[in-house]
C-alpha cells in the first residue's frame, strides 16, 4: 500500500477519534455517567485518608439535591431531604466502609432542555465480612431522577425497582 | 521457513490468519449473543449451582418457545450484566402459593427433587398474569426474607442457564 494512502488513513482515523472524544466529553449524558462514577468513588473511598465521618458525609451529600427523595422499597421508610441523608450517611459510615458500590448497565435518558435526566441502573454491593474476610454480592435495580443545577448534576429521586414482585 | 515460524503461522500464513479471524468472530458472536458466560454469586441456588462458578446462559433457548416449569433461567435487572439465576416454578395464568415450605400450583403440591432442605416458608397465593412466571431459588433452607423470589415478566428472562 502506498505511503500516501497509509498517511491519509492515519489522519482520518485520528480525526475520527478526536471528534468522538470531543463529542463524548461534551455530551450531557456522559456528564451524568461521570457524576455517578464519582458518587461510587466517594462511597468507596478509603476511610483511612484522615477525613472524619462528617467531612465524608458532607461530600456524599453534594451528590443529592436539597429535596432528594429516596425510596428503597421492601417496606423501608422513604428518606426525604439532604439533611436527613447526610446525618444517616455520617452514622452509617462504619457499616458502609465494609462494602463497595458499583453501577452496572447504566441507561441515561435526557429530559427536555437538558437539565434533567432519568437514569436506570443496577447497583452492585460487594460486602466484605471484616471477621471472616469473605465477600458477598448483592444487587438491586434502581431508577434515578437527576437534575442539573448550579452545583452540577445531582440526584433528586431514587426509587428501587422490584425486579421480582 | 524456520520451525518456530512454521509452528506459529503454519504452512500457509494467509490461511492461518483467515482461520484465526473466523474463529475469533465465531467465538465473539457465540459468547456475546448465544451462550453468554456468567459467574453465579450467592447461595440462593444451592445445591444446584454453587457460588463463584462459571455457567452459560443460552439466549436462544426461548426463541421458538416459552420457559418451562423447572427450567433454570437468567433474569436481567437494568441490563444484561447483572442477572438473577432462578428456577421457574409457576407458569402464566397459574395460582402459586407456598405453604410450610411446599410450593403449590393451582392448589396441588409441586414435586421438587432439587430442593434438599426446606424451611416452613409461607407465601400467600398469587395468580400469575398472561406473561408472568413465578421464579424461586433452590435453596429453601435459608430464611425467606434473605431470598429473592417472586413474579417476573417474560421480557426480563434473558435465557436458560445451561451447564
Coordinates of C-alpha atoms in Angstrom, one line a residue:
Chain A
X1 CA 0.0 0.0 0.0
X2 CA 1.5 3.4 -0.9
X3 CA 2.7 5.5 2.0
X4 CA 0.5 8.4 1.0
X5 CA -2.6 6.2 1.4
X6 CA -1.4 5.0 4.8
X7 CA -0.7 8.5 6.0
X8 CA -4.1 9.7 4.8
X9 CA -5.8 6.7 6.6
X10 CA -4.0 7.5 9.8
X11 CA -5.1 11.2 9.6
X12 CA -8.7 10.2 9.0
X13 CA -8.7 7.7 11.9
X14 CA -7.0 10.2 14.3
X15 CA -9.6 12.9 13.3
X16 CA -12.5 10.4 13.9
X17 CA -11.1 9.6 17.3
X18 CA -10.7 13.3 18.2
X19 CA -14.3 14.1 17.1
X20 CA -15.6 11.1 19.0
X21 CA -13.7 12.2 22.1
X22 CA -14.8 15.8 22.0
X23 CA -18.5 14.9 21.4
X24 CA -18.4 12.3 24.2
X25 CA -16.9 14.8 26.6
X26 CA -19.5 17.4 25.8
X27 CA -22.5 15.1 25.9
X28 CA -24.7 15.7 28.9
X29 CA -25.4 12.0 29.4
X30 CA -21.7 11.4 29.7
X31 CA -21.6 14.1 32.4
X32 CA -24.4 12.3 34.2
X33 CA -22.5 9.0 34.0
X34 CA -19.3 10.7 35.3
X35 CA -21.2 12.1 38.2
X36 CA -22.5 8.6 39.1
X37 CA -19.0 7.2 38.8
X38 CA -17.8 10.0 41.1
X39 CA -20.6 9.0 43.6
X40 CA -19.3 5.4 43.6
X41 CA -15.8 6.6 44.1
X42 CA -16.9 8.8 47.0
X43 CA -18.7 5.9 48.6
X44 CA -15.8 3.5 48.1
X45 CA -13.1 6.0 49.2
X46 CA -10.9 4.6 51.9
X47 CA -11.7 5.6 55.4
X48 CA -8.0 6.0 56.3
X49 CA -7.4 9.2 54.4
X50 CA -7.6 11.3 57.6
X51 CA -11.0 12.8 57.0
X52 CA -13.7 12.4 59.6
X53 CA -17.2 11.0 59.1
X54 CA -18.7 14.5 58.9
X55 CA -16.5 15.6 56.1
X56 CA -17.2 12.4 54.2
X57 CA -21.0 12.7 54.8
X58 CA -20.9 16.3 53.5
X59 CA -19.0 15.3 50.4
X60 CA -21.6 12.5 49.9
X61 CA -24.4 15.0 50.3
X62 CA -23.2 17.1 47.4
X63 CA -24.4 14.4 45.0
X64 CA -28.0 15.0 46.1
X65 CA -30.5 17.9 45.8
X66 CA -31.9 19.5 49.0
X67 CA -35.3 17.9 48.3
X68 CA -34.0 14.5 47.5
X69 CA -36.4 11.6 48.0
X70 CA -35.1 8.0 48.3
X71 CA -37.5 5.1 48.2
X72 CA -35.6 1.8 48.8
X73 CA -38.8 -0.3 48.6
X74 CA -39.4 -3.5 50.5
X75 CA -41.2 -1.7 53.3
X76 CA -38.3 0.6 54.1
X77 CA -39.3 4.1 55.1
X78 CA -38.5 6.7 52.4
X79 CA -35.7 9.1 53.1
X80 CA -36.6 12.7 52.5
X81 CA -34.2 15.7 52.3
X82 CA -30.4 16.1 52.0
X83 CA -30.1 16.9 55.7
X84 CA -31.6 13.5 56.7
X85 CA -29.4 11.7 54.2
X86 CA -26.3 13.4 55.5
X87 CA -26.9 12.5 59.1
X88 CA -27.7 8.9 58.1
X89 CA -24.5 8.7 56.0
X90 CA -22.5 10.0 58.9
X91 CA -23.9 7.5 61.3
X92 CA -23.8 4.5 58.9
X93 CA -20.2 5.1 57.8
X94 CA -18.6 2.3 59.9
X95 CA -21.0 -0.1 58.1
X96 CA -20.8 1.4 54.6
X97 CA -17.0 1.2 54.8
X98 CA -17.4 -2.6 54.6
X99 CA -18.9 -2.5 51.1
X100 CA -18.0 -1.5 47.7
X101 CA -20.6 0.1 45.4
X102 CA -20.6 -0.3 41.6
X103 CA -23.1 0.8 39.0
X104 CA -23.8 -1.5 36.0
X105 CA -26.0 -1.3 32.9
X106 CA -26.5 2.4 33.3
X107 CA -29.0 3.9 30.9
X108 CA -29.4 7.7 30.8
X109 CA -32.5 9.3 29.1
X110 CA -32.1 13.1 28.9
X111 CA -35.1 15.2 29.7
X112 CA -36.3 18.3 27.7
X113 CA -33.9 21.2 27.9
X114 CA -31.0 19.0 29.1
X115 CA -31.4 20.0 32.8
X116 CA -33.0 16.7 33.9
X117 CA -32.3 13.1 33.3
X118 CA -33.8 9.7 34.1
X119 CA -31.3 7.0 34.9
X120 CA -31.9 3.3 35.1
X121 CA -29.2 1.1 36.6
X122 CA -28.2 -1.9 38.6
X123 CA -26.3 -1.2 41.8
X124 CA -23.9 -3.9 43.0
X125 CA -23.0 -4.0 46.6
X126 CA -19.9 -6.1 47.4
X127 CA -19.8 -6.7 51.1
X128 CA -16.6 -7.7 52.9
X129 CA -17.0 -9.6 56.1
X130 CA -14.4 -8.0 58.3
X131 CA -14.3 -11.1 60.5
X132 CA -14.1 -14.0 58.0
X133 CA -12.6 -11.9 55.2
X134 CA -15.3 -13.5 52.8
X135 CA -17.3 -11.5 50.3
X136 CA -20.9 -11.5 49.3
X137 CA -22.6 -9.8 46.4
X138 CA -26.0 -8.2 46.4
X139 CA -27.6 -6.3 43.5
X140 CA -30.6 -4.1 43.2
X141 CA -32.2 -2.2 40.3
X142 CA -33.0 1.5 40.7
X143 CA -34.4 4.4 38.8
X144 CA -32.9 7.8 39.5
X145 CA -34.2 11.2 38.7
X146 CA -31.3 13.7 38.2
X147 CA -31.3 17.5 37.9
X148 CA -28.6 19.9 36.7
X149 CA -28.4 22.9 38.9
X150 CA -25.7 25.4 40.0
X151 CA -23.9 22.5 41.7
X152 CA -23.8 20.4 38.6
X153 CA -25.7 17.1 38.2
X154 CA -27.4 16.0 41.4
X155 CA -29.8 13.1 42.3
X156 CA -33.3 14.3 43.1
X157 CA -35.1 11.0 43.3
X158 CA -34.1 7.4 43.9
X159 CA -36.6 4.5 43.6
X160 CA -35.9 0.8 43.9
X161 CA -37.4 -1.3 41.1
X162 CA -38.9 -4.7 42.1
X163 CA -37.3 -7.0 39.6
X164 CA -39.1 -9.9 41.2
X165 CA -42.5 -8.9 42.5
Chain B
X1 CA 10.8 -21.0 6.8
X2 CA 12.1 -21.8 10.4
X3 CA 10.5 -24.4 12.5
X4 CA 9.1 -21.8 15.0
X5 CA 7.6 -19.7 12.2
X6 CA 6.0 -22.8 10.7
X7 CA 4.6 -23.8 14.1
X8 CA 3.2 -20.3 14.7
X9 CA 2.0 -19.3 11.3
X10 CA 1.5 -22.7 9.7
X11 CA 2.5 -23.8 6.2
X12 CA 0.3 -21.0 4.7
X13 CA 0.3 -17.9 6.9
X14 CA -2.5 -16.3 5.0
X15 CA -4.8 -19.3 5.5
X16 CA -3.8 -19.4 9.2
X17 CA -4.7 -15.7 9.6
X18 CA -8.1 -16.4 7.9
X19 CA -8.8 -19.3 10.3
X20 CA -7.8 -17.2 13.3
X21 CA -10.1 -14.3 12.2
X22 CA -13.0 -16.7 11.5
X23 CA -12.5 -18.5 14.9
X24 CA -12.4 -15.2 16.7
X25 CA -15.5 -13.9 15.0
X26 CA -17.4 -17.2 15.8
X27 CA -16.3 -17.0 19.4
X28 CA -17.3 -13.4 19.8
X29 CA -20.7 -13.9 18.3
X30 CA -21.3 -17.2 20.3
X31 CA -20.2 -15.8 23.7
X32 CA -21.9 -12.5 23.3
X33 CA -25.3 -13.3 21.8
X34 CA -25.8 -17.0 22.1
X35 CA -24.1 -18.7 25.0
X36 CA -23.3 -15.9 27.5
X37 CA -20.9 -16.8 30.2
X38 CA -22.0 -15.8 33.7
X39 CA -20.5 -16.2 37.2
X40 CA -23.0 -17.2 39.8
X41 CA -22.7 -15.5 43.2
X42 CA -24.7 -16.2 46.3
X43 CA -26.3 -19.2 47.9
X44 CA -29.9 -18.9 46.7
X45 CA -29.4 -21.7 44.1
X46 CA -27.6 -24.2 46.3
X47 CA -27.1 -27.1 45.9
X48 CA -27.7 -27.0 42.2
X49 CA -25.4 -24.0 41.5
X50 CA -22.6 -23.2 43.8
X51 CA -21.3 -19.7 44.3
X52 CA -18.4 -18.4 42.1
X53 CA -18.9 -21.0 39.4
X54 CA -18.9 -20.2 35.7
X55 CA -22.1 -21.1 33.8
X56 CA -23.6 -20.3 30.4
X57 CA -26.9 -18.8 29.5
X58 CA -28.5 -19.9 26.3
X59 CA -30.1 -16.7 25.0
X60 CA -31.7 -18.5 22.1
X61 CA -33.4 -21.1 24.3
X62 CA -36.8 -19.4 24.1
X63 CA -36.8 -18.1 20.6
X64 CA -39.3 -20.6 19.4
X65 CA -40.9 -21.4 22.8
X66 CA -41.6 -20.4 26.3
X67 CA -39.9 -21.1 29.6
X68 CA -41.0 -24.4 31.0
X69 CA -41.5 -25.4 34.7
X70 CA -38.3 -26.3 36.4
X71 CA -36.1 -24.5 33.8
X72 CA -33.3 -22.5 35.5
X73 CA -33.4 -19.1 33.9
X74 CA -31.3 -15.9 33.9
X75 CA -33.3 -12.8 34.7
X76 CA -32.0 -9.4 33.8
X77 CA -32.2 -6.3 36.1
X78 CA -31.4 -3.0 34.4
X79 CA -29.4 -4.8 31.7
X80 CA -27.6 -8.0 30.8
X81 CA -24.5 -7.6 33.0
X82 CA -26.1 -8.4 36.4
X83 CA -28.6 -11.3 36.4
X84 CA -30.7 -13.3 38.8
X85 CA -30.4 -17.0 38.4
X86 CA -33.7 -18.7 39.4
X87 CA -35.9 -21.7 38.7
X88 CA -39.3 -21.3 37.1
X89 CA -42.0 -22.9 39.2
X90 CA -45.1 -21.1 38.1
X91 CA -46.4 -20.5 34.5
X92 CA -48.6 -17.8 33.2
X93 CA -52.2 -18.0 34.5
X94 CA -51.4 -20.4 37.3
X95 CA -52.0 -19.8 41.0
X96 CA -48.9 -20.2 43.1
X97 CA -48.5 -20.3 46.9
X98 CA -46.0 -21.7 49.4
X99 CA -47.4 -23.5 52.4
X100 CA -45.0 -24.7 55.1
X101 CA -42.2 -24.7 52.6
X102 CA -44.1 -26.7 49.9
X103 CA -44.9 -24.9 46.6
X104 CA -48.5 -25.4 45.5
X105 CA -49.5 -24.8 41.9
X106 CA -53.3 -24.4 41.4
X107 CA -53.7 -25.9 44.9
X108 CA -51.6 -29.0 44.2
X109 CA -48.2 -29.6 45.8
X110 CA -45.2 -29.4 43.4
X111 CA -42.6 -32.2 43.4
X112 CA -39.2 -30.6 43.6
X113 CA -36.4 -33.2 43.7
X114 CA -33.7 -30.4 43.5
X115 CA -34.7 -29.0 46.9
X116 CA -32.7 -30.5 49.8
X117 CA -33.7 -28.5 52.9
X118 CA -36.9 -26.7 53.5
X119 CA -37.8 -24.0 56.0
X120 CA -41.5 -23.5 56.6
X121 CA -41.9 -20.6 54.2
X122 CA -45.4 -19.1 53.8
X123 CA -46.3 -17.2 50.7
X124 CA -49.8 -16.1 50.0
X125 CA -51.4 -17.3 46.8
X126 CA -50.8 -15.2 43.7
X127 CA -52.3 -15.5 40.3
X128 CA -49.8 -15.0 37.5
X129 CA -50.6 -12.7 34.6
X130 CA -50.5 -13.8 31.0
X131 CA -46.8 -13.0 30.6
X132 CA -45.7 -13.7 34.2
X133 CA -43.7 -16.5 35.6
X134 CA -43.0 -17.3 39.3
X135 CA -39.3 -17.9 39.9
X136 CA -37.5 -19.1 43.1
X137 CA -34.1 -20.4 44.1
X138 CA -33.4 -24.0 45.0
X139 CA -32.0 -23.1 48.5
X140 CA -35.1 -23.2 50.7
X141 CA -33.0 -23.8 53.8
X142 CA -32.3 -20.1 54.1
X143 CA -34.7 -17.6 55.6
X144 CA -37.4 -16.4 53.1
X145 CA -36.6 -12.8 53.9
X146 CA -33.0 -13.3 52.6
X147 CA -34.1 -15.0 49.4
X148 CA -35.2 -13.0 46.4
X149 CA -38.1 -14.7 44.6
X150 CA -41.5 -13.9 43.0
X151 CA -43.2 -13.0 39.8
X152 CA -41.2 -11.9 36.8
X153 CA -42.3 -10.7 33.4
X154 CA -41.3 -12.8 30.4
X155 CA -39.4 -9.8 28.9
X156 CA -36.9 -10.0 31.7
X157 CA -36.0 -13.6 31.1
X158 CA -32.7 -13.5 29.2
X159 CA -32.4 -17.2 28.6
X160 CA -31.9 -20.6 30.1
X161 CA -28.9 -21.5 32.2
X162 CA -27.1 -24.5 30.8
X163 CA -24.2 -26.5 32.4

